[in-house]
CSV table of N, CA and C in Angstrom, one decimal:
chain,number,residue,atom,x,y,z
O,1,MET,N,120.6,174.3,117.8
O,1,MET,CA,121.8,174.6,118.5
O,1,MET,C,121.7,175.9,119.3
O,2,GLU,N,121.9,175.8,120.6
O,2,GLU,CA,121.8,176.9,121.4
O,2,GLU,C,122.9,177.0,122.4
O,3,PRO,N,124.1,177.4,121.9
O,3,PRO,CA,125.3,177.4,122.7
O,3,PRO,C,125.2,178.3,124.0
O,4,GLU,N,124.4,179.4,123.9
O,4,GLU,CA,124.3,180.4,125.0
O,4,GLU,C,123.4,179.9,126.1
O,5,SER,N,122.7,178.9,125.9
O,5,SER,CA,121.7,178.4,126.8
O,5,SER,C,122.3,178.0,128.2
O,6,GLY,N,123.6,177.8,128.2
O,6,GLY,CA,124.2,177.3,129.5
O,6,GLY,C,124.3,175.7,129.5
O,7,ASP,N,123.7,175.1,128.4
O,7,ASP,CA,123.7,173.7,128.3
O,7,ASP,C,125.1,173.3,128.0
O,8,PRO,N,125.7,172.5,128.8
O,8,PRO,CA,127.1,172.0,128.6
O,8,PRO,C,127.2,171.1,127.4
O,9,GLN,N,126.0,170.5,126.9
O,9,GLN,CA,126.0,169.6,125.8
O,9,GLN,C,125.8,170.3,124.5
O,10,ALA,N,125.7,171.7,124.5
O,10,ALA,CA,125.5,172.4,123.3
O,10,ALA,C,126.6,172.2,122.3
O,11,THR,N,126.3,172.1,121.1
O,11,THR,CA,127.4,171.8,120.1
O,11,THR,C,127.8,173.1,119.4
O,12,PHE,N,129.1,173.2,119.2
O,12,PHE,CA,129.7,174.2,118.4
O,12,PHE,C,130.2,173.7,117.1
O,13,ARG,N,130.0,174.4,116.0
O,13,ARG,CA,130.4,174.0,114.7
O,13,ARG,C,131.8,174.6,114.4
O,14,GLU,N,132.7,173.7,114.0
O,14,GLU,CA,134.1,174.2,113.7
O,14,GLU,C,134.1,174.9,112.3
O,15,VAL,N,134.7,176.0,112.3
O,15,VAL,CA,134.9,176.8,111.1
O,15,VAL,C,136.3,176.5,110.6
O,16,ARG,N,136.5,176.1,109.4
O,16,ARG,CA,137.8,175.8,108.9
O,16,ARG,C,138.6,177.1,108.6
O,17,PHE,N,139.7,177.2,109.1
O,17,PHE,CA,140.5,178.5,108.9
O,17,PHE,C,140.9,178.6,107.4
O,18,THR,N,140.3,179.7,106.8
O,18,THR,CA,140.6,180.0,105.4
O,18,THR,C,140.7,181.5,105.2
O,19,THR,N,141.9,181.8,104.6
O,19,THR,CA,142.2,183.2,104.3
O,19,THR,C,141.4,183.7,103.0
O,20,GLU,N,141.4,185.0,102.8
O,20,GLU,CA,140.7,185.5,101.6
O,20,GLU,C,141.5,185.1,100.4
O,21,HIS,N,142.9,185.0,100.5
O,21,HIS,CA,143.7,184.5,99.4
O,21,HIS,C,143.4,183.1,99.0
O,22,ASP,N,143.1,182.3,100.0
O,22,ASP,CA,142.7,180.9,99.8
O,22,ASP,C,141.4,180.8,99.0
O,23,ALA,N,140.5,181.7,99.4
O,23,ALA,CA,139.1,181.8,98.7
O,23,ALA,C,139.3,182.2,97.2
O,24,LYS,N,140.2,183.2,97.0
O,24,LYS,CA,140.4,183.6,95.6
O,24,LYS,C,141.0,182.5,94.7
O,25,VAL,N,142.0,181.9,95.3
O,25,VAL,CA,142.6,180.7,94.6
O,25,VAL,C,141.6,179.6,94.3
O,26,SER,N,140.8,179.4,95.3
O,26,SER,CA,139.7,178.4,95.1
O,26,SER,C,138.7,178.7,94.0
O,27,ARG,N,138.3,180.0,93.9
O,27,ARG,CA,137.5,180.5,92.9
O,27,ARG,C,138.1,180.3,91.5
O,28,ALA,N,139.4,180.6,91.4
O,28,ALA,CA,140.2,180.5,90.1
O,28,ALA,C,140.2,179.0,89.7
O,29,GLY,N,140.5,178.1,90.7
O,29,GLY,CA,140.5,176.7,90.4
O,29,GLY,C,139.1,176.2,90.0
O,30,ALA,N,138.1,176.8,90.6
O,30,ALA,CA,136.7,176.4,90.2
O,30,ALA,C,136.4,176.7,88.8
O,31,ILE,N,136.9,177.9,88.4
O,31,ILE,CA,136.6,178.3,86.9
O,31,ILE,C,137.3,177.4,86.0
O,32,GLU,N,138.6,177.1,86.3
O,32,GLU,CA,139.4,176.2,85.4
O,32,GLU,C,138.7,174.8,85.4
O,33,THR,N,138.3,174.3,86.6
O,33,THR,CA,137.7,172.9,86.7
O,33,THR,C,136.4,172.9,85.9
O,34,ALA,N,135.6,174.0,86.0
O,34,ALA,CA,134.3,174.0,85.3
O,34,ALA,C,134.5,174.0,83.8
O,35,LEU,N,135.5,174.8,83.3
O,35,LEU,CA,135.8,174.8,81.9
O,35,LEU,C,136.3,173.5,81.4
O,36,ALA,N,137.2,172.8,82.2
O,36,ALA,CA,137.6,171.5,81.8
O,36,ALA,C,136.4,170.5,81.8
O,37,GLY,N,135.5,170.7,82.8
O,37,GLY,CA,134.4,169.7,82.8
O,37,GLY,C,133.5,169.9,81.6
O,38,LEU,N,133.3,171.2,81.2
O,38,LEU,CA,132.5,171.4,80.0
O,38,LEU,C,133.2,170.8,78.7
O,39,VAL,N,134.5,170.9,78.6
O,39,VAL,CA,135.2,170.3,77.5
O,39,VAL,C,135.1,168.8,77.5
O,40,VAL,N,135.3,168.2,78.7
O,40,VAL,CA,135.1,166.8,78.8
O,40,VAL,C,133.7,166.3,78.4
O,41,ALA,N,132.7,167.0,79.0
O,41,ALA,CA,131.3,166.6,78.7
O,41,ALA,C,131.0,166.8,77.2
O,42,ALA,N,131.6,167.7,76.5
O,42,ALA,CA,131.3,168.0,75.1
O,42,ALA,C,132.1,167.1,74.2
O,43,LEU,N,133.1,166.4,74.8
O,43,LEU,CA,134.0,165.6,73.9
O,43,LEU,C,133.3,164.6,73.0
O,44,PRO,N,132.3,163.9,73.4
O,44,PRO,CA,131.6,162.9,72.5
O,44,PRO,C,131.0,163.6,71.3
O,45,ILE,N,130.9,164.9,71.3
O,45,ILE,CA,130.3,165.6,70.1
O,45,ILE,C,131.4,165.5,68.9
O,46,VAL,N,132.6,165.6,69.3
O,46,VAL,CA,133.7,165.6,68.2
O,46,VAL,C,134.4,164.4,68.1
O,47,VAL,N,134.3,163.5,69.1
O,47,VAL,CA,135.1,162.2,69.0
O,47,VAL,C,134.1,161.1,69.0
O,48,SER,N,134.3,160.2,68.1
O,48,SER,CA,133.5,159.0,68.0
O,48,SER,C,133.9,157.9,69.0
O,49,MET,N,132.9,157.5,69.8
O,49,MET,CA,133.3,156.5,70.8
O,49,MET,C,132.1,155.6,71.0
O,50,PRO,N,132.2,154.4,71.6
O,50,PRO,CA,131.1,153.5,71.9
O,50,PRO,C,130.1,154.2,72.9
O,51,TRP,N,128.9,153.8,72.9
O,51,TRP,CA,127.9,154.4,73.7
O,51,TRP,C,128.2,154.5,75.2
O,52,TRP,N,128.8,153.4,75.7
O,52,TRP,CA,129.1,153.2,77.1
O,52,TRP,C,130.3,154.2,77.5
O,53,ALA,N,131.2,154.4,76.5
O,53,ALA,CA,132.3,155.4,76.8
O,53,ALA,C,131.7,156.8,76.8
O,54,THR,N,130.7,157.1,75.9
O,54,THR,CA,130.1,158.4,75.9
O,54,THR,C,129.4,158.7,77.2
O,55,VAL,N,128.8,157.7,77.7
O,55,VAL,CA,128.1,157.8,79.1
O,55,VAL,C,129.1,158.2,80.1
O,56,LEU,N,130.2,157.4,80.1
O,56,LEU,CA,131.2,157.6,81.2
O,56,LEU,C,131.9,159.0,81.1
O,57,VAL,N,132.2,159.4,79.8
O,57,VAL,CA,132.8,160.7,79.6
O,57,VAL,C,131.9,161.8,80.1
O,58,VAL,N,130.7,161.8,79.6
O,58,VAL,CA,129.7,162.8,80.1
O,58,VAL,C,129.5,162.8,81.6
O,59,LEU,N,129.4,161.7,82.2
O,59,LEU,CA,129.3,161.6,83.7
O,59,LEU,C,130.6,162.2,84.3
O,60,GLY,N,131.8,161.9,83.8
O,60,GLY,CA,133.0,162.5,84.3
O,60,GLY,C,132.9,164.0,84.2
O,61,GLY,N,132.5,164.6,83.1
O,61,GLY,CA,132.3,166.0,82.9
O,61,GLY,C,131.4,166.6,83.9
O,62,VAL,N,130.3,165.9,84.2
O,62,VAL,CA,129.3,166.4,85.1
O,62,VAL,C,129.9,166.4,86.5
O,63,LEU,N,130.6,165.3,86.9
O,63,LEU,CA,131.2,165.3,88.2
O,63,LEU,C,132.2,166.4,88.3
O,64,MET,N,133.0,166.7,87.3
O,64,MET,CA,133.9,167.8,87.4
O,64,MET,C,133.2,169.1,87.6
O,65,LEU,N,132.0,169.3,87.0
O,65,LEU,CA,131.2,170.5,87.2
O,65,LEU,C,130.7,170.6,88.7
O,66,GLY,N,130.3,169.5,89.2
O,66,GLY,CA,129.9,169.4,90.6
O,66,GLY,C,131.0,169.8,91.6
O,67,PHE,N,132.2,169.3,91.3
O,67,PHE,CA,133.4,169.6,92.1
O,67,PHE,C,133.7,171.1,92.0
O,68,ALA,N,133.6,171.6,90.8
O,68,ALA,CA,133.9,173.0,90.6
O,68,ALA,C,132.9,173.9,91.4
O,69,ALA,N,131.6,173.5,91.4
O,69,ALA,CA,130.6,174.2,92.2
O,69,ALA,C,131.0,174.2,93.7
O,70,HIS,N,131.4,173.0,94.2
O,70,HIS,CA,131.9,173.0,95.6
O,70,HIS,C,133.0,173.9,95.8
O,71,LEU,N,134.0,173.9,94.9
O,71,LEU,CA,135.2,174.8,95.1
O,71,LEU,C,134.7,176.3,95.1
O,72,ARG,N,133.8,176.6,94.2
O,72,ARG,CA,133.3,178.0,94.1
O,72,ARG,C,132.6,178.5,95.3
O,73,TRP,N,131.8,177.7,96.0
O,73,TRP,CA,131.0,178.2,97.1
O,73,TRP,C,131.5,177.9,98.5
O,74,ALA,N,132.2,176.7,98.6
O,74,ALA,CA,132.6,176.3,100.0
O,74,ALA,C,133.7,177.2,100.6
O,75,GLU,N,134.8,177.4,99.8
O,75,GLU,CA,135.9,178.2,100.3
O,75,GLU,C,135.5,179.6,100.6
O,76,PRO,N,134.9,180.3,99.7
O,76,PRO,CA,134.5,181.7,100.1
O,76,PRO,C,133.6,181.8,101.3
O,77,GLU,N,132.7,180.9,101.5
O,77,GLU,CA,131.9,180.8,102.7
O,77,GLU,C,132.7,180.7,104.0
O,78,SER,N,133.7,179.7,103.8
O,78,SER,CA,134.6,179.5,105.0
O,78,SER,C,135.5,180.7,105.3
O,79,ALA,N,135.9,181.4,104.2
O,79,ALA,CA,136.7,182.6,104.4
O,79,ALA,C,135.9,183.7,105.1
O,80,SER,N,134.6,183.8,104.8
O,80,SER,CA,133.8,184.9,105.4
O,80,SER,C,133.5,184.5,106.9
O,81,ASP,N,133.3,183.1,107.1
O,81,ASP,CA,133.2,182.7,108.6
O,81,ASP,C,134.5,183.0,109.3
O,82,THR,N,135.6,182.8,108.7
O,82,THR,CA,136.9,183.0,109.4
O,82,THR,C,137.0,184.5,109.7
O,83,ALA,N,136.7,185.4,108.8
O,83,ALA,CA,136.8,186.8,109.0
O,83,ALA,C,135.9,187.3,110.1
O,84,ARG,N,134.7,186.7,110.1
O,84,ARG,CA,133.7,187.1,111.2
O,84,ARG,C,134.3,186.6,112.5
O,85,LEU,N,134.7,185.4,112.6
O,85,LEU,CA,135.2,184.9,113.9
O,85,LEU,C,136.5,185.7,114.4
O,86,GLU,N,137.3,186.1,113.4
O,86,GLU,CA,138.5,186.9,113.8
O,86,GLU,C,138.1,188.3,114.3
O,87,SER,N,137.0,188.8,113.8
O,87,SER,CA,136.6,190.2,114.3
O,87,SER,C,135.7,190.1,115.5
O,88,GLU,N,134.8,189.1,115.6
O,88,GLU,CA,133.9,189.0,116.7
O,88,GLU,C,134.2,187.9,117.8
O,89,GLY,N,135.0,187.0,117.5
O,89,GLY,CA,135.2,185.9,118.4
O,89,GLY,C,136.0,186.2,119.6
O,90,VAL,N,135.7,185.4,120.6
O,90,VAL,CA,136.5,185.5,121.9
O,90,VAL,C,137.7,184.6,121.8
O,91,ALA,N,138.8,185.2,122.1
O,91,ALA,CA,140.1,184.5,122.0
O,91,ALA,C,140.2,183.6,123.2
O,92,ALA,N,140.7,182.4,123.0
O,92,ALA,CA,140.9,181.4,124.1
O,92,ALA,C,142.0,180.5,123.8
O,93,ARG,N,142.4,179.7,124.7
O,93,ARG,CA,143.4,178.6,124.5
O,93,ARG,C,142.7,177.3,124.7
O,94,ALA,N,143.0,176.4,123.7
O,94,ALA,CA,142.4,175.1,123.8
O,94,ALA,C,143.4,174.1,124.3
O,95,GLN,N,143.2,173.4,125.3
O,95,GLN,CA,144.2,172.4,125.8
O,95,GLN,C,144.1,171.1,125.0
O,96,ILE,N,145.2,170.5,124.6
O,96,ILE,CA,145.1,169.3,123.9
O,96,ILE,C,145.0,168.1,124.9
O,97,ALA,N,143.8,167.4,124.8
O,97,ALA,CA,143.6,166.3,125.6
O,97,ALA,C,144.1,165.0,125.1
O,98,ASP,N,144.1,164.8,123.7
O,98,ASP,CA,144.6,163.6,123.1
O,98,ASP,C,144.9,164.0,121.6
O,99,ALA,N,145.8,163.2,121.0
O,99,ALA,CA,146.1,163.4,119.6
O,99,ALA,C,146.4,162.0,119.0
O,100,GLU,N,145.9,161.8,117.8
O,100,GLU,CA,146.2,160.5,117.2
O,100,GLU,C,146.5,160.9,115.7
O,101,ASP,N,147.4,160.0,115.2
O,101,ASP,CA,147.8,160.2,113.8
O,101,ASP,C,146.7,159.6,112.9
O,102,VAL,N,146.4,160.2,111.8
O,102,VAL,CA,145.4,159.8,110.8
O,102,VAL,C,146.2,159.3,109.5
O,103,PRO,N,145.9,158.2,109.0
O,103,PRO,CA,146.6,157.8,107.8
O,103,PRO,C,146.3,158.8,106.7
O,104,ASP,N,147.3,159.3,106.1
O,104,ASP,CA,147.2,160.3,105.0
O,104,ASP,C,148.5,160.3,104.2
O,105,VAL,N,148.5,161.0,103.2
O,105,VAL,CA,149.7,161.2,102.4
O,105,VAL,C,150.8,162.0,103.2
O,106,GLY,N,150.3,163.0,103.9
O,106,GLY,CA,151.2,163.9,104.7
O,106,GLY,C,151.0,163.5,106.2
O,107,VAL,N,151.4,164.4,107.1
O,107,VAL,CA,151.2,164.3,108.5
O,107,VAL,C,149.9,164.9,108.8
O,108,LEU,N,149.0,164.1,109.4
O,108,LEU,CA,147.6,164.5,109.7
O,108,LEU,C,147.3,164.1,111.1
O,109,HIS,N,146.7,165.0,111.9
O,109,HIS,CA,146.4,164.6,113.3
O,109,HIS,C,144.9,164.9,113.6
O,110,ARG,N,144.3,164.0,114.4
O,110,ARG,CA,143.0,164.2,115.0
O,110,ARG,C,143.3,164.6,116.4
O,111,ILE,N,143.0,165.8,116.7
O,111,ILE,CA,143.3,166.4,118.0
O,111,ILE,C,142.1,166.7,118.8
O,112,SER,N,142.0,166.0,120.0
O,112,SER,CA,140.9,166.2,120.9
O,112,SER,C,141.3,167.4,121.8
O,113,LEU,N,140.4,168.4,121.8
O,113,LEU,CA,140.7,169.7,122.6
O,113,LEU,C,139.6,169.9,123.7
O,114,LEU,N,140.1,170.6,124.7
O,114,LEU,CA,139.1,171.1,125.7
O,114,LEU,C,139.2,172.6,125.5
O,115,VAL,N,138.2,173.3,125.1
O,115,VAL,CA,138.1,174.7,124.8
O,115,VAL,C,137.4,175.4,125.9
O,116,GLY,N,138.0,176.4,126.4
O,116,GLY,CA,137.4,177.2,127.5
O,116,GLY,C,138.0,178.6,127.6
O,117,ALA,N,137.2,179.5,128.0
O,117,ALA,CA,137.7,180.9,128.2
O,117,ALA,C,136.8,181.6,129.3
O,118,ASP,N,137.2,182.7,129.8
O,118,ASP,CA,136.4,183.4,130.8
O,118,ASP,C,135.0,183.7,130.3
O,119,GLY,N,134.0,183.3,131.1
O,119,GLY,CA,132.6,183.6,130.7
O,119,GLY,C,132.1,182.6,129.7
O,120,LEU,N,132.9,181.5,129.4
O,120,LEU,CA,132.4,180.6,128.4
O,120,LEU,C,132.5,179.2,129.0
O,121,THR,N,131.4,178.5,128.9
O,121,THR,CA,131.3,177.2,129.3
O,121,THR,C,132.3,176.3,128.5
O,122,ALA,N,133.1,175.6,129.2
O,122,ALA,CA,134.1,174.7,128.5
O,122,ALA,C,133.4,173.6,127.7
O,123,PHE,N,134.0,173.3,126.6
O,123,PHE,CA,133.4,172.3,125.7
O,123,PHE,C,134.5,171.5,125.1
O,124,GLU,N,134.2,170.2,124.7
O,124,GLU,CA,135.2,169.4,124.0
O,124,GLU,C,135.0,169.5,122.5
O,125,ALA,N,136.1,169.4,121.8
O,125,ALA,CA,136.0,169.5,120.3
O,125,ALA,C,137.1,168.7,119.7
O,126,THR,N,136.9,168.4,118.5
O,126,THR,CA,137.9,167.6,117.8
O,126,THR,C,138.3,168.4,116.5
O,127,HIS,N,139.7,168.5,116.3
O,127,HIS,CA,140.2,169.3,115.2
O,127,HIS,C,141.1,168.3,114.4
O,128,LEU,N,140.8,168.3,113.1
O,128,LEU,CA,141.6,167.5,112.1
O,128,LEU,C,142.6,168.4,111.4
O,129,CYS,N,143.9,168.2,111.5
O,129,CYS,CA,144.7,169.2,110.9
O,129,CYS,C,146.1,168.7,110.6
O,130,SER,N,146.7,169.4,109.6
O,130,SER,CA,148.2,169.1,109.3
O,130,SER,C,149.0,170.3,109.3
O,131,ASN,N,148.5,171.4,109.8
O,131,ASN,CA,149.2,172.6,109.9
O,131,ASN,C,150.4,172.6,110.8
O,132,ARG,N,151.4,173.3,110.5
O,132,ARG,CA,152.7,173.2,111.3
O,132,ARG,C,152.5,173.6,112.8
O,133,VAL,N,151.5,174.6,113.0
O,133,VAL,CA,151.2,175.0,114.4
O,133,VAL,C,150.6,173.9,115.2
O,134,CYS,N,149.8,173.1,114.6
O,134,CYS,CA,149.1,172.0,115.2
O,134,CYS,C,150.1,170.8,115.4
O,135,GLN,N,151.0,170.7,114.4
O,135,GLN,CA,152.0,169.6,114.5
O,135,GLN,C,153.0,169.9,115.7
O,136,GLY,N,153.4,171.1,115.8
O,136,GLY,CA,154.2,171.5,117.0
O,136,GLY,C,153.6,171.3,118.3
O,137,ALA,N,152.3,171.6,118.4
O,137,ALA,CA,151.5,171.5,119.6
O,137,ALA,C,151.3,169.9,120.0
O,138,VAL,N,151.1,169.1,118.9
O,138,VAL,CA,151.0,167.7,119.1
O,138,VAL,C,152.3,167.1,119.6
O,139,ALA,N,153.4,167.6,119.0
O,139,ALA,CA,154.8,167.1,119.5
O,139,ALA,C,155.0,167.5,120.9
O,140,ARG,N,154.6,168.7,121.3
O,140,ARG,CA,154.8,169.1,122.8
O,140,ARG,C,153.9,168.2,123.7
O,141,HIS,N,152.7,167.9,123.2
O,141,HIS,CA,151.8,167.1,124.0
O,141,HIS,C,152.4,165.7,124.1
O,142,ARG,N,153.0,165.1,123.1
O,142,ARG,CA,153.6,163.8,123.1
O,142,ARG,C,154.8,163.7,124.0
O,143,ARG,N,155.5,164.8,124.2
O,143,ARG,CA,156.7,164.9,125.1
O,143,ARG,C,156.2,165.1,126.5
O,144,GLY,N,154.9,165.2,126.8
O,144,GLY,CA,154.4,165.3,128.1
O,144,GLY,C,154.3,166.7,128.6
O,145,GLU,N,154.6,167.7,127.7
O,145,GLU,CA,154.4,169.1,128.1
O,145,GLU,C,153.0,169.5,127.9
O,146,ARG,N,152.7,170.6,128.6
O,146,ARG,CA,151.3,171.2,128.4
O,146,ARG,C,151.3,171.9,127.0
O,147,ALA,N,150.3,171.4,126.3
O,147,ALA,CA,150.2,171.9,124.9
O,147,ALA,C,148.8,172.6,124.6
O,148,THR,N,148.8,173.8,124.1
O,148,THR,CA,147.5,174.4,123.8
O,148,THR,C,147.6,175.0,122.4
O,149,LEU,N,146.4,175.3,121.9
O,149,LEU,CA,146.3,175.9,120.6
O,149,LEU,C,145.4,177.2,120.7
O,150,PRO,N,145.7,178.2,120.0
O,150,PRO,CA,144.8,179.4,120.0
O,150,PRO,C,143.5,179.2,119.3
O,151,VAL,N,142.5,179.5,119.9
O,151,VAL,CA,141.1,179.3,119.3
O,151,VAL,C,140.3,180.6,119.4
O,152,LEU,N,139.4,180.7,118.5
O,152,LEU,CA,138.4,181.8,118.6
O,152,LEU,C,137.1,181.2,118.7
O,153,VAL,N,136.2,181.7,119.6
O,153,VAL,CA,134.9,181.1,119.8
O,153,VAL,C,133.9,182.2,119.7
O,154,SER,N,132.8,181.9,119.0
O,154,SER,CA,131.6,182.8,119.0
O,154,SER,C,130.4,182.1,119.7
O,155,PRO,N,130.2,182.4,121.0
O,155,PRO,CA,129.1,181.7,121.6
O,155,PRO,C,127.7,182.0,121.0
O,156,THR,N,127.6,183.2,120.4
O,156,THR,CA,126.3,183.6,119.9
O,156,THR,C,126.0,182.8,118.5
O,157,ALA,N,127.1,182.7,117.8
O,157,ALA,CA,126.9,181.9,116.5
O,157,ALA,C,127.1,180.4,116.6
O,158,GLY,N,127.6,180.0,117.8
O,158,GLY,CA,127.9,178.6,118.0
O,158,GLY,C,129.0,178.1,117.2
O,159,GLU,N,130.0,178.9,116.9
O,159,GLU,CA,131.1,178.4,116.1
O,159,GLU,C,132.5,178.6,116.8
O,160,TRP,N,133.4,177.9,116.3
O,160,TRP,CA,134.8,178.0,116.9
O,160,TRP,C,135.8,177.6,115.8
O,161,MET,N,137.0,178.0,116.0
O,161,MET,CA,138.1,177.6,115.0
O,161,MET,C,139.4,177.7,115.7
O,162,VAL,N,140.3,176.9,115.3
O,162,VAL,CA,141.7,177.0,115.6
O,162,VAL,C,142.3,178.1,114.8
O,163,SER,N,142.9,179.1,115.4
O,163,SER,CA,143.4,180.3,114.7
O,163,SER,C,144.9,180.1,114.4
O,164,HIS,N,145.2,179.5,113.2
O,164,HIS,CA,146.6,179.3,112.9
O,164,HIS,C,147.3,180.6,112.7
O,165,ARG,N,146.5,181.6,112.2
O,165,ARG,CA,147.2,182.9,111.9
O,165,ARG,C,147.6,183.6,113.2
O,166,ARG,N,146.8,183.5,114.3
O,166,ARG,CA,147.2,184.1,115.6
O,166,ARG,C,148.4,183.3,116.2
O,167,ALA,N,148.5,182.1,115.9
O,167,ALA,CA,149.6,181.3,116.5
O,167,ALA,C,150.9,181.7,115.9
O,168,SER,N,150.9,182.1,114.6
O,168,SER,CA,152.1,182.5,113.9
O,168,SER,C,152.6,183.9,114.2
O,169,ARG,N,151.7,184.7,114.9
O,169,ARG,CA,152.1,186.1,115.2
O,169,ARG,C,153.0,186.2,116.4
């Protein structure tokens, strides 16, 4: 990935907007999930069950531990990426080119964006989001109004993100 090369096909990685508070809550959830996974995995020691149930229970506990590990490391990494982009990134506006609804429990949109700023080669990106800022922008786009989202781009790191925090200021 060489976004600064002037190559219009260079790819940028989207950073998921994550606050430090989100990362702390994720760490706490990871600890709780890991403890529950250990309890579930150890359950066959104290409860008599058929061999196949023992295998399923232990596998369930191991899966919980894997999920806990993901919670523990993914969110804090995303929070540090967010902090870095907020301090070093170039502020830009991304024009919504298209938006489609994605089947989900809540309102979820797949938003096609055209990201560009002064001194930055414009690029296309896709953002999957249910944030109210993005919902409002999608609603404006569907009414035929010009709709943009605030983004931060780091050409040197090859990263970008929709900055929901900047939109709410």
